[in-house]
PDB file of C-alpha atoms in Angstrom:
ATOM      1  CA  UNK A  12     -15.065  46.578   7.756  1.00  0.00           C
ATOM      2  CA  UNK A  13     -16.189  49.075   5.068  1.00  0.00           C
ATOM      3  CA  UNK A  14     -19.850  48.726   6.023  1.00  0.00           C
ATOM      4  CA  UNK A  15     -18.919  49.576   9.605  1.00  0.00           C
ATOM      5  CA  UNK A  16     -17.007  52.647   8.432  1.00  0.00           C
ATOM      6  CA  UNK A  17     -19.884  53.907   6.288  1.00  0.00           C
ATOM      7  CA  UNK A  18     -22.264  53.639   9.229  1.00  0.00           C
ATOM      8  CA  UNK A  19     -19.734  55.460  11.393  1.00  0.00           C
ATOM      9  CA  UNK A  20     -19.401  58.250   8.800  1.00  0.00           C
ATOM     10  CA  UNK A  21     -23.184  58.579   8.617  1.00  0.00           C
ATOM     11  CA  UNK A  22     -23.461  58.967  12.390  1.00  0.00           C
ATOM     12  CA  UNK A  23     -20.521  61.389  12.398  1.00  0.00           C
ATOM     13  CA  UNK A  24     -22.400  63.572   9.922  1.00  0.00           C
ATOM     14  CA  UNK A  25     -25.529  63.323  12.057  1.00  0.00           C
ATOM     15  CA  UNK A  26     -23.614  64.431  15.125  1.00  0.00           C
ATOM     16  CA  UNK A  27     -21.564  67.285  13.678  1.00  0.00           C
ATOM     17  CA  UNK A  28     -23.617  68.437  10.725  1.00  0.00           C
ATOM     18  CA  UNK A  29     -20.536  69.037   8.583  1.00  0.00           C
ATOM     19  CA  UNK A  30     -17.210  67.190   8.385  1.00  0.00           C
ATOM     20  CA  UNK A  31     -14.104  67.262   6.251  1.00  0.00           C
ATOM     21  CA  UNK A  32     -12.352  64.229   4.815  1.00  0.00           C
ATOM     22  CA  UNK A  33      -9.448  64.965   7.176  1.00  0.00           C
ATOM     23  CA  UNK A  34     -11.774  64.867  10.214  1.00  0.00           C
ATOM     24  CA  UNK A  35     -13.314  61.581   9.091  1.00  0.00           C
ATOM     25  CA  UNK A  36      -9.850  60.128   8.510  1.00  0.00           C
ATOM     26  CA  UNK A  37      -8.728  61.182  11.984  1.00  0.00           C
ATOM     27  CA  UNK A  38     -11.837  59.812  13.723  1.00  0.00           C
ATOM     28  CA  UNK A  39     -11.798  56.442  11.942  1.00  0.00           C
ATOM     29  CA  UNK A  40      -8.001  56.092  11.699  1.00  0.00           C
ATOM     30  CA  UNK A  41      -7.928  55.749   7.917  1.00  0.00           C
ATOM     31  CA  UNK A  42      -6.284  57.758   5.137  1.00  0.00           C
ATOM     32  CA  UNK A  43      -7.928  60.889   3.733  1.00  0.00           C
ATOM     33  CA  UNK A  44      -8.212  59.111   0.394  1.00  0.00           C
ATOM     34  CA  UNK A  45     -10.204  56.300   2.048  1.00  0.00           C
ATOM     35  CA  UNK A  46     -12.367  58.854   3.870  1.00  0.00           C
ATOM     36  CA  UNK A  47     -13.195  60.639   0.596  1.00  0.00           C
ATOM     37  CA  UNK A  48     -14.061  57.311  -1.051  1.00  0.00           C
ATOM     38  CA  UNK A  49     -16.407  56.486   1.835  1.00  0.00           C
ATOM     39  CA  UNK A  50     -18.138  59.868   1.617  1.00  0.00           C
ATOM     40  CA  UNK A  51     -18.565  59.449  -2.140  1.00  0.00           C
ATOM     41  CA  UNK A  52     -19.900  55.937  -1.567  1.00  0.00           C
ATOM     42  CA  UNK A  53     -22.593  57.269   0.780  1.00  0.00           C
ATOM     43  CA  UNK A  54     -23.726  59.758  -1.855  1.00  0.00           C
ATOM     44  CA  UNK A  55     -23.692  57.087  -4.582  1.00  0.00           C
ATOM     45  CA  UNK A  56     -25.783  54.795  -2.365  1.00  0.00           C
ATOM     46  CA  UNK A  57     -28.498  57.447  -2.138  1.00  0.00           C
ATOM     47  CA  UNK A  58     -27.719  58.871   1.307  1.00  0.00           C
ATOM     48  CA  UNK A  59     -28.592  62.615   1.207  1.00  0.00           C
ATOM     49  CA  UNK A  60     -25.011  63.838   1.644  1.00  0.00           C
ATOM     50  CA  UNK A  61     -23.385  66.558  -0.435  1.00  0.00           C
ATOM     51  CA  UNK A  62     -20.014  68.296  -0.675  1.00  0.00           C
ATOM     52  CA  UNK A  63     -19.329  72.003  -0.116  1.00  0.00           C
ATOM     53  CA  UNK A  64     -16.274  73.196  -2.041  1.00  0.00           C
ATOM     54  CA  UNK A  65     -13.800  75.908  -1.148  1.00  0.00           C
ATOM     55  CA  UNK A  66     -12.640  77.431   2.149  1.00  0.00           C
ATOM     56  CA  UNK A  67     -14.789  76.269   5.053  1.00  0.00           C
ATOM     57  CA  UNK A  68     -16.187  73.459   2.941  1.00  0.00           C
ATOM     58  CA  UNK A  69     -16.780  69.852   3.795  1.00  0.00           C
ATOM     59  CA  UNK A  70     -19.570  67.304   3.630  1.00  0.00           C
ATOM     60  CA  UNK A  71     -23.104  67.757   4.944  1.00  0.00           C
ATOM     61  CA  UNK A  72     -26.337  65.854   5.263  1.00  0.00           C
ATOM     62  CA  UNK A  73     -29.280  67.434   3.472  1.00  0.00           C
ATOM     63  CA  UNK A  74     -31.344  69.116   6.173  1.00  0.00           C
ATOM     64  CA  UNK A  75     -28.408  69.927   8.413  1.00  0.00           C
ATOM     65  CA  UNK A  76     -27.185  68.472  11.657  1.00  0.00           C
ATOM     66  CA  UNK A  77     -30.606  67.398  12.907  1.00  0.00           C
ATOM     67  CA  UNK A  78     -31.260  64.890  10.145  1.00  0.00           C
ATOM     68  CA  UNK A  79     -33.199  62.058  11.841  1.00  0.00           C
ATOM     69  CA  UNK A  80     -31.798  58.545  11.860  1.00  0.00           C
ATOM     70  CA  UNK A  81     -35.074  57.082  13.136  1.00  0.00           C
ATOM     71  CA  UNK A  82     -35.168  54.897  10.030  1.00  0.00           C
ATOM     72  CA  UNK A  83     -32.942  52.498  11.953  1.00  0.00           C
ATOM     73  CA  UNK A  84     -34.884  49.646  13.502  1.00  0.00           C
ATOM     74  CA  UNK A  85     -34.147  48.545  17.058  1.00  0.00           C
ATOM     75  CA  UNK A  86     -32.386  45.408  15.811  1.00  0.00           C
ATOM     76  CA  UNK A  87     -30.300  47.431  13.354  1.00  0.00           C
ATOM     77  CA  UNK A  88     -29.230  49.843  16.084  1.00  0.00           C
ATOM     78  CA  UNK A  89     -28.267  46.943  18.336  1.00  0.00           C
ATOM     79  CA  UNK A  90     -26.345  45.253  15.538  1.00  0.00           C
ATOM     80  CA  UNK A  91     -24.496  48.476  14.789  1.00  0.00           C
ATOM     81  CA  UNK A  92     -23.274  48.921  18.351  1.00  0.00           C
ATOM     82  CA  UNK A  93     -22.624  45.220  18.790  1.00  0.00           C
ATOM     83  CA  UNK A  94     -19.942  45.618  16.134  1.00  0.00           C
ATOM     84  CA  UNK A  95     -18.590  48.712  17.884  1.00  0.00           C
ATOM     85  CA  UNK A  96     -18.500  47.347  21.434  1.00  0.00           C
ATOM     86  CA  UNK A  97     -15.425  48.094  23.549  1.00  0.00           C
ATOM     87  CA  UNK A  98     -14.606  44.402  23.810  1.00  0.00           C
ATOM     88  CA  UNK A  99     -15.226  43.492  20.178  1.00  0.00           C
ATOM     89  CA  UNK A 100     -12.635  43.078  17.457  1.00  0.00           C
ATOM     90  CA  UNK A 101     -13.746  46.023  15.330  1.00  0.00           C
ATOM     91  CA  UNK A 102     -11.152  48.622  14.370  1.00  0.00           C
ATOM     92  CA  UNK A 103     -10.397  51.039  17.251  1.00  0.00           C
ATOM     93  CA  UNK A 104     -11.364  54.113  15.243  1.00  0.00           C
ATOM     94  CA  UNK A 105     -14.739  52.658  14.281  1.00  0.00           C
ATOM     95  CA  UNK A 106     -15.435  51.587  17.861  1.00  0.00           C
ATOM     96  CA  UNK A 107     -14.600  54.987  19.278  1.00  0.00           C
ATOM     97  CA  UNK A 108     -16.646  56.891  16.717  1.00  0.00           C
ATOM     98  CA  UNK A 109     -19.767  54.789  17.163  1.00  0.00           C
ATOM     99  CA  UNK A 110     -19.584  54.866  20.947  1.00  0.00           C
ATOM    100  CA  UNK A 111     -19.200  58.637  20.983  1.00  0.00           C
ATOM    101  CA  UNK A 112     -22.205  58.965  18.682  1.00  0.00           C
ATOM    102  CA  UNK A 113     -24.710  56.890  20.630  1.00  0.00           C
ATOM    103  CA  UNK A 114     -26.811  60.010  21.187  1.00  0.00           C
ATOM    104  CA  UNK A 115     -27.399  60.264  17.453  1.00  0.00           C
ATOM    105  CA  UNK A 116     -29.715  57.265  17.754  1.00  0.00           C
ATOM    106  CA  UNK A 117     -33.443  57.648  18.332  1.00  0.00           C
ATOM    107  CA  UNK A 118     -34.096  57.854  22.076  1.00  0.00           C
ATOM    108  CA  UNK A 119     -35.897  54.471  22.451  1.00  0.00           C
ATOM    109  CA  UNK A 120     -32.907  52.588  21.008  1.00  0.00           C
ATOM    110  CA  UNK A 121     -30.079  54.093  23.040  1.00  0.00           C
ATOM    111  CA  UNK A 122     -30.192  51.875  26.128  1.00  0.00           C
ATOM    112  CA  UNK A 123     -30.129  48.586  24.224  1.00  0.00           C
ATOM    113  CA  UNK A 124     -27.546  49.938  21.764  1.00  0.00           C
ATOM    114  CA  UNK A 125     -25.249  50.764  24.672  1.00  0.00           C
ATOM    115  CA  UNK A 126     -25.929  47.336  26.203  1.00  0.00           C
ATOM    116  CA  UNK A 127     -25.016  45.690  22.898  1.00  0.00           C
ATOM    117  CA  UNK A 128     -21.753  47.615  22.843  1.00  0.00           C
ATOM    118  CA  UNK A 129     -20.606  45.947  26.073  1.00  0.00           C
ATOM    119  CA  UNK A 130     -22.182  42.509  25.692  1.00  0.00           C
ATOM    120  CA  UNK A 131     -19.326  40.636  24.005  1.00  0.00           C
ATOM    121  CA  UNK A 132     -15.652  39.990  24.703  1.00  0.00           C
ATOM    122  CA  UNK A 133     -13.369  38.304  22.169  1.00  0.00           C
ATOM    123  CA  UNK A 134     -10.428  36.403  23.707  1.00  0.00           C
ATOM    124  CA  UNK A 135      -8.407  34.785  20.878  1.00  0.00           C
ATOM    125  CA  UNK A 136      -6.328  32.512  23.124  1.00  0.00           C
ATOM    126  CA  UNK A 137      -7.928  29.094  23.262  1.00  0.00           C
ATOM    127  CA  UNK A 138      -7.984  26.605  26.147  1.00  0.00           C
ATOM    128  CA  UNK A 139      -6.768  23.131  25.264  1.00  0.00           C
ATOM    129  CA  UNK A 140      -6.791  21.504  21.843  1.00  0.00           C
ATOM    130  CA  UNK A 141     -10.489  21.274  21.070  1.00  0.00           C
ATOM    131  CA  UNK A 142     -12.108  21.375  17.606  1.00  0.00           C
ATOM    132  CA  UNK A 143     -11.390  24.263  15.257  1.00  0.00           C
ATOM    133  CA  UNK A 144     -14.949  24.619  13.967  1.00  0.00           C
ATOM    134  CA  UNK A 145     -16.334  28.146  13.717  1.00  0.00           C
ATOM    135  CA  UNK A 146     -20.074  27.371  13.673  1.00  0.00           C
ATOM    136  CA  UNK A 147     -21.692  29.407  16.480  1.00  0.00           C
ATOM    137  CA  UNK A 148     -23.503  27.387  19.176  1.00  0.00           C
ATOM    138  CA  UNK A 149     -27.251  26.908  18.906  1.00  0.00           C
ATOM    139  CA  UNK A 150     -28.391  29.286  21.648  1.00  0.00           C
ATOM    140  CA  UNK A 151     -25.813  32.066  21.187  1.00  0.00           C
ATOM    141  CA  UNK A 152     -28.259  34.573  19.681  1.00  0.00           C
ATOM    142  CA  UNK A 153     -30.927  33.978  22.327  1.00  0.00           C
ATOM    143  CA  UNK A 154     -28.442  34.414  25.172  1.00  0.00           C
ATOM    144  CA  UNK A 155     -26.940  37.539  23.667  1.00  0.00           C
ATOM    145  CA  UNK A 156     -30.448  38.939  23.248  1.00  0.00           C
ATOM    146  CA  UNK A 157     -31.119  38.236  26.943  1.00  0.00           C
ATOM    147  CA  UNK A 158     -27.894  40.077  27.854  1.00  0.00           C
ATOM    148  CA  UNK A 159     -28.869  43.110  25.780  1.00  0.00           C
ATOM    149  CA  UNK A 160     -32.485  43.204  27.002  1.00  0.00           C
ATOM    150  CA  UNK A 161     -31.380  42.562  30.585  1.00  0.00           C
ATOM    151  CA  UNK A 162     -33.726  39.649  31.338  1.00  0.00           C
ATOM    152  CA  UNK A 163     -33.163  36.499  33.384  1.00  0.00           C
ATOM    153  CA  UNK A 164     -33.336  33.101  31.667  1.00  0.00           C
ATOM    154  CA  UNK A 165     -34.097  29.569  32.742  1.00  0.00           C
ATOM    155  CA  UNK A 166     -31.076  27.644  31.470  1.00  0.00           C
ATOM    156  CA  UNK A 167     -30.881  23.945  30.632  1.00  0.00           C
ATOM    157  CA  UNK A 168     -27.267  22.817  30.894  1.00  0.00           C
ATOM    158  CA  UNK A 169     -25.385  19.555  30.270  1.00  0.00           C
ATOM    159  CA  UNK A 170     -22.222  19.080  32.336  1.00  0.00           C
ATOM    160  CA  UNK A 171     -19.060  17.164  31.381  1.00  0.00           C
ATOM    161  CA  UNK A 172     -20.519  13.903  32.665  1.00  0.00           C
ATOM    162  CA  UNK A 173     -23.621  14.328  30.509  1.00  0.00           C
ATOM    163  CA  UNK A 174     -26.000  15.160  33.370  1.00  0.00           C
ATOM    164  CA  UNK A 175     -28.586  17.831  32.514  1.00  0.00           C
ATOM    165  CA  UNK A 176     -29.668  20.401  35.069  1.00  0.00           C
ATOM    166  CA  UNK A 177     -31.824  23.509  35.070  1.00  0.00           C
ATOM    167  CA  UNK A 178     -31.187  26.839  36.749  1.00  0.00           C
ATOM    168  CA  UNK A 179     -32.215  30.482  36.532  1.00  0.00           C
ATOM    169  CA  UNK A 180     -29.349  32.834  35.694  1.00  0.00           C
ATOM    170  CA  UNK A 181     -28.791  36.552  35.196  1.00  0.00           C
ATOM    171  CA  UNK A 182     -26.921  36.868  31.845  1.00  0.00           C
ATOM    172  CA  UNK A 183     -24.195  39.513  31.992  1.00  0.00           C
ATOM    173  CA  UNK A 184     -22.252  38.944  28.766  1.00  0.00           C
ATOM    174  CA  UNK A 185     -20.937  36.443  26.238  1.00  0.00           C
ATOM    175  CA  UNK A 186     -17.294  35.708  25.455  1.00  0.00           C
ATOM    176  CA  UNK A 187     -15.632  34.110  22.432  1.00  0.00           C
ATOM    177  CA  UNK A 188     -12.626  32.181  23.747  1.00  0.00           C
ATOM    178  CA  UNK A 189     -10.855  30.876  20.649  1.00  0.00           C
ATOM    179  CA  UNK A 190     -13.537  28.838  18.825  1.00  0.00           C
ATOM    180  CA  UNK A 191     -15.653  28.333  21.991  1.00  0.00           C
ATOM    181  CA  UNK A 192     -18.355  30.643  23.399  1.00  0.00           C
ATOM    182  CA  UNK A 193     -19.093  31.229  27.089  1.00  0.00           C
ATOM    183  CA  UNK A 194     -21.912  32.893  29.009  1.00  0.00           C
ATOM    184  CA  UNK A 195     -20.890  34.978  32.023  1.00  0.00           C
ATOM    185  CA  UNK A 196     -23.782  35.234  34.453  1.00  0.00           C
ATOM    186  CA  UNK A 197     -24.800  35.974  38.005  1.00  0.00           C
ATOM    187  CA  UNK A 198     -26.514  33.177  39.965  1.00  0.00           C
ATOM    188  CA  UNK A 199     -27.607  32.508  43.528  1.00  0.00           C
ATOM    189  CA  UNK A 200     -24.170  30.930  44.049  1.00  0.00           C
ATOM    190  CA  UNK A 201     -22.340  33.994  42.682  1.00  0.00           C
ATOM    191  CA  UNK A 202     -20.730  34.596  39.311  1.00  0.00           C
ATOM    192  CA  UNK A 203     -20.702  31.535  37.062  1.00  0.00           C
ATOM    193  CA  UNK A 204     -19.493  30.785  33.535  1.00  0.00           C
ATOM    194  CA  UNK A 205     -21.213  28.334  31.171  1.00  0.00           C
ATOM    195  CA  UNK A 206     -20.035  26.897  27.851  1.00  0.00           C
ATOM    196  CA  UNK A 207     -22.774  27.857  25.432  1.00  0.00           C
ATOM    197  CA  UNK A 208     -22.376  24.697  23.337  1.00  0.00           C
ATOM    198  CA  UNK A 209     -23.493  22.747  26.447  1.00  0.00           C
ATOM    199  CA  UNK A 210     -26.679  24.807  26.844  1.00  0.00           C
ATOM    200  CA  UNK A 211     -29.692  22.611  26.033  1.00  0.00           C
ATOM    201  CA  UNK A 212     -32.492  25.165  26.419  1.00  0.00           C
ATOM    202  CA  UNK A 213     -33.043  28.891  27.005  1.00  0.00           C
ATOM    203  CA  UNK A 214     -36.321  30.230  28.387  1.00  0.00           C
ATOM    204  CA  UNK A 215     -36.454  33.984  29.176  1.00  0.00           C
ATOM    205  CA  UNK A 216     -38.408  34.635  32.363  1.00  0.00           C
ATOM    206  CA  UNK A 217     -39.115  38.315  31.734  1.00  0.00           C
ATOM    207  CA  UNK A 218     -37.672  39.240  35.139  1.00  0.00           C
ATOM    208  CA  UNK A 219     -34.942  41.898  35.085  1.00  0.00           C
ATOM    209  CA  UNK A 220     -31.285  40.975  35.477  1.00  0.00           C
ATOM    210  CA  UNK A 221     -29.617  42.019  38.721  1.00  0.00           C
ATOM    211  CA  UNK A 222     -26.347  43.438  37.443  1.00  0.00           C
ATOM    212  CA  UNK A 223     -23.560  43.881  40.037  1.00  0.00           C
ATOM    213  CA  UNK A 224     -22.685  47.536  40.564  1.00  0.00           C
ATOM    214  CA  UNK A 225     -19.709  48.581  38.460  1.00  0.00           C
ATOM    215  CA  UNK A 226     -19.695  45.300  36.509  1.00  0.00           C
ATOM    216  CA  UNK A 227     -17.397  45.364  33.475  1.00  0.00           C
ATOM    217  CA  UNK A 228     -17.458  42.314  31.212  1.00  0.00           C
ATOM    218  CA  UNK A 229     -13.878  42.633  29.980  1.00  0.00           C
ATOM    219  CA  UNK A 230     -12.468  42.997  33.511  1.00  0.00           C
ATOM    220  CA  UNK A 231     -14.632  40.164  34.798  1.00  0.00           C
ATOM    221  CA  UNK A 232     -13.503  37.866  32.006  1.00  0.00           C
ATOM    222  CA  UNK A 233      -9.843  38.630  32.672  1.00  0.00           C
ATOM    223  CA  UNK A 234     -10.347  37.538  36.289  1.00  0.00           C
ATOM    224  CA  UNK A 235     -12.173  34.372  35.184  1.00  0.00           C
ATOM    225  CA  UNK A 236      -9.517  33.483  32.598  1.00  0.00           C
ATOM    226  CA  UNK A 237      -6.687  34.085  35.077  1.00  0.00           C
ATOM    227  CA  UNK A 238      -8.349  31.788  37.614  1.00  0.00           C
ATOM    228  CA  UNK A 239      -8.906  29.044  35.016  1.00  0.00           C
ATOM    229  CA  UNK A 240      -5.294  29.336  33.875  1.00  0.00           C
ATOM    230  CA  UNK A 241      -4.108  29.007  37.486  1.00  0.00           C
ATOM    231  CA  UNK A 242      -6.178  25.862  37.933  1.00  0.00           C
ATOM    232  CA  UNK A 243      -4.912  24.376  34.684  1.00  0.00           C
ATOM    233  CA  UNK A 244      -1.303  25.142  35.610  1.00  0.00           C
ATOM    234  CA  UNK A 245      -1.095  24.912  39.419  1.00  0.00           C
ATOM    235  CA  UNK A 246       2.671  24.290  39.509  1.00  0.00           C
ATOM    236  CA  UNK A 247       5.054  27.242  39.360  1.00  0.00           C
ATOM    237  CA  UNK A 248       8.774  26.730  38.706  1.00  0.00           C
ATOM    238  CA  UNK A 249      10.918  29.627  39.924  1.00  0.00           C
ATOM    239  CA  UNK A 250      13.959  30.468  37.840  1.00  0.00           C
ATOM    240  CA  UNK A 251      16.567  33.092  36.935  1.00  0.00           C
ATOM    241  CA  UNK A 252      16.919  34.064  33.280  1.00  0.00           C
ATOM    242  CA  UNK A 253      19.626  36.047  31.504  1.00  0.00           C
ATOM    243  CA  UNK A 254      18.068  39.353  30.378  1.00  0.00           C
ATOM    244  CA  UNK A 255      18.919  38.895  26.709  1.00  0.00           C
ATOM    245  CA  UNK A 256      17.013  35.628  26.458  1.00  0.00           C
ATOM    246  CA  UNK A 257      13.793  36.721  28.146  1.00  0.00           C
ATOM    247  CA  UNK A 258      12.213  36.947  24.694  1.00  0.00           C
ATOM    248  CA  UNK A 259      12.926  33.249  24.129  1.00  0.00           C
ATOM    249  CA  UNK A 260      10.991  32.402  27.280  1.00  0.00           C
ATOM    250  CA  UNK A 261       8.077  34.585  26.202  1.00  0.00           C
ATOM    251  CA  UNK A 262       7.896  32.695  22.908  1.00  0.00           C
ATOM    252  CA  UNK A 263       8.271  29.297  24.580  1.00  0.00           C
ATOM    253  CA  UNK A 264       5.752  29.757  27.400  1.00  0.00           C
ATOM    254  CA  UNK A 265       3.440  32.625  26.420  1.00  0.00           C
ATOM    255  CA  UNK A 266       0.890  33.326  29.135  1.00  0.00           C
ATOM    256  CA  UNK A 267       2.452  30.712  31.422  1.00  0.00           C
ATOM    257  CA  UNK A 268       5.434  33.003  32.025  1.00  0.00           C
ATOM    258  CA  UNK A 269       5.422  35.521  34.877  1.00  0.00           C
ATOM    259  CA  UNK A 270       8.266  38.043  34.860  1.00  0.00           C
ATOM    260  CA  UNK A 271       9.526  39.531  38.127  1.00  0.00           C
ATOM    261  CA  UNK A 272      12.313  41.920  39.026  1.00  0.00           C
ATOM    262  CA  UNK A 273      16.076  41.783  38.642  1.00  0.00           C
ATOM    263  CA  UNK A 274      18.206  39.683  40.991  1.00  0.00           C
ATOM    264  CA  UNK A 275      21.475  40.922  42.530  1.00  0.00           C
ATOM    265  CA  UNK A 276      23.511  39.437  39.660  1.00  0.00           C
ATOM    266  CA  UNK A 277      21.387  41.149  36.990  1.00  0.00           C
ATOM    267  CA  UNK A 278      19.422  38.094  35.957  1.00  0.00           C
ATOM    268  CA  UNK A 279      15.617  38.313  35.808  1.00  0.00           C
ATOM    269  CA  UNK A 280      13.397  36.426  38.242  1.00  0.00           C
ATOM    270  CA  UNK A 281      10.669  34.472  36.426  1.00  0.00           C
ATOM    271  CA  UNK A 282       8.008  31.890  37.203  1.00  0.00           C
ATOM    272  CA  UNK A 283       6.972  29.328  34.583  1.00  0.00           C
ATOM    273  CA  UNK A 284       3.656  27.638  35.246  1.00  0.00           C
ATOM    274  CA  UNK A 285       2.719  24.080  34.334  1.00  0.00           C
ATOM    275  CA  UNK A 286       0.616  21.131  35.411  1.00  0.00           C
ATOM    276  CA  UNK A 287       3.208  18.387  35.863  1.00  0.00           C
ATOM    277  CA  UNK A 288       6.758  18.457  37.304  1.00  0.00           C
ATOM    278  CA  UNK A 289       8.103  16.009  34.714  1.00  0.00           C
ATOM    279  CA  UNK A 290       6.702  17.853  31.698  1.00  0.00           C
ATOM    280  CA  UNK A 291       7.720  21.262  33.039  1.00  0.00           C
ATOM    281  CA  UNK A 292      11.256  20.039  33.748  1.00  0.00           C
ATOM    282  CA  UNK A 293      11.480  18.680  30.217  1.00  0.00           C
ATOM    283  CA  UNK A 294      10.497  22.051  28.792  1.00  0.00           C
ATOM    284  CA  UNK A 295      12.998  23.910  30.964  1.00  0.00           C
ATOM    285  CA  UNK A 296      15.833  21.465  30.238  1.00  0.00           C
ATOM    286  CA  UNK A 297      16.011  22.775  26.679  1.00  0.00           C
ATOM    287  CA  UNK A 298      16.802  26.247  28.065  1.00  0.00           C
ATOM    288  CA  UNK A 299      19.682  25.235  30.328  1.00  0.00           C
ATOM    289  CA  UNK A 300      22.083  27.741  28.745  1.00  0.00           C
ATOM    290  CA  UNK A 301      19.939  30.711  29.838  1.00  0.00           C
ATOM    291  CA  UNK A 302      17.762  29.542  32.729  1.00  0.00           C
ATOM    292  CA  UNK A 303      18.627  28.367  36.247  1.00  0.00           C
ATOM    293  CA  UNK A 304      15.690  26.774  38.059  1.00  0.00           C
ATOM    294  CA  UNK A 305      15.726  27.631  41.763  1.00  0.00           C
ATOM    295  CA  UNK A 306      12.612  25.720  42.865  1.00  0.00           C
ATOM    296  CA  UNK A 307      10.641  23.743  43.685  1.00  0.00           C
ATOM    297  CA  UNK A 308      12.888  20.816  44.610  1.00  0.00           C
ATOM    298  CA  UNK A 309      10.836  18.330  42.591  1.00  0.00           C
ATOM    299  CA  UNK A 310      11.502  20.182  39.341  1.00  0.00           C
ATOM    300  CA  UNK A 311      15.212  20.564  40.126  1.00  0.00           C
ATOM    301  CA  UNK A 312      15.482  16.828  40.928  1.00  0.00           C
ATOM    302  CA  UNK A 313      13.781  15.961  37.659  1.00  0.00           C
ATOM    303  CA  UNK A 314      16.162  18.275  35.759  1.00  0.00           C
ATOM    304  CA  UNK A 315      19.139  16.519  37.393  1.00  0.00           C
ATOM    305  CA  UNK A 316      17.687  13.169  36.358  1.00  0.00           C
ATOM    306  CA  UNK A 317      17.238  14.385  32.781  1.00  0.00           C
ATOM    307  CA  UNK A 318      20.846  15.653  32.765  1.00  0.00           C
ATOM    308  CA  UNK A 319      22.200  12.314  33.997  1.00  0.00           C
ATOM    309  CA  UNK A 320      20.211  10.419  31.391  1.00  0.00           C
ATOM    310  CA  UNK A 321      21.509  12.693  28.606  1.00  0.00           C
ATOM    311  CA  UNK A 322      25.127  12.294  29.753  1.00  0.00           C
ATOM    312  CA  UNK A 323      24.719   8.535  29.975  1.00  0.00           C
ATOM    313  CA  UNK A 324      23.373   8.305  26.459  1.00  0.00           C
ATOM    314  CA  UNK A 325      25.388  10.931  24.610  1.00  0.00           C
ATOM    315  CA  UNK A 326      28.657  11.411  26.545  1.00  0.00           C
TER     316      UNK A 326
END
């Protein structure tokens, strides 16, 4: 993260002309001691920055506030803002500083830098129990480049059954979901999501992407993930939980738990989602001291069967 901070400090100097260690610390959400070390590091690395001592002092770039950062290449500018994107995992202070300072970039680089800043979402919660490998898929860079440049691509894609198809898509963003990567795109059939490790070929067409008005990658991904979760867990068991044990349910079920309002007796209405009545009943049976399942009937019947079996074996 230090490289990101140093770049952020450099752009902060470009924007303001003069900054204090306290201002840098506040912008990047670090200590003043860390901010001073970063400013010293820029000077040591040969960046033309110098300190003004005394009242009204601070740090300045040689040449004043209009020092040109045109030494950045287009790819470097894109990489810088890719790190700082609103949906990335960079530190909040670094993200905010770099986004505010986009106008410090040379004019030709601004549009793609801003596109890079919103091209990726990181969703740490994984789906299923797939491999833990962290090697990025083969065509990740090419697809991200298409997102940033805003060009359509001809996509070769292999489905779950191993059949390969081709289609032209409008890339809108890429998402890291646990160890897997997905492409969010617009197609003739509407919004579609593709696993990038199943992409077999990428051929940019040069035609511009048609981006839906008001499209936001993070919001779109939340809707996609919610829909996938609903399909993976179509069954919802309704229950009442004692307020003090709601935390236990959150730990046990995570994103499969939906919390409602309070019932007349003070207990909390909840819904626990799952795929199978038998498995879901087994999970809920362990929480019998705190949870009363009110529906559906199939889950309640299975819980009664589990109770009878336990009494028969352990009474």
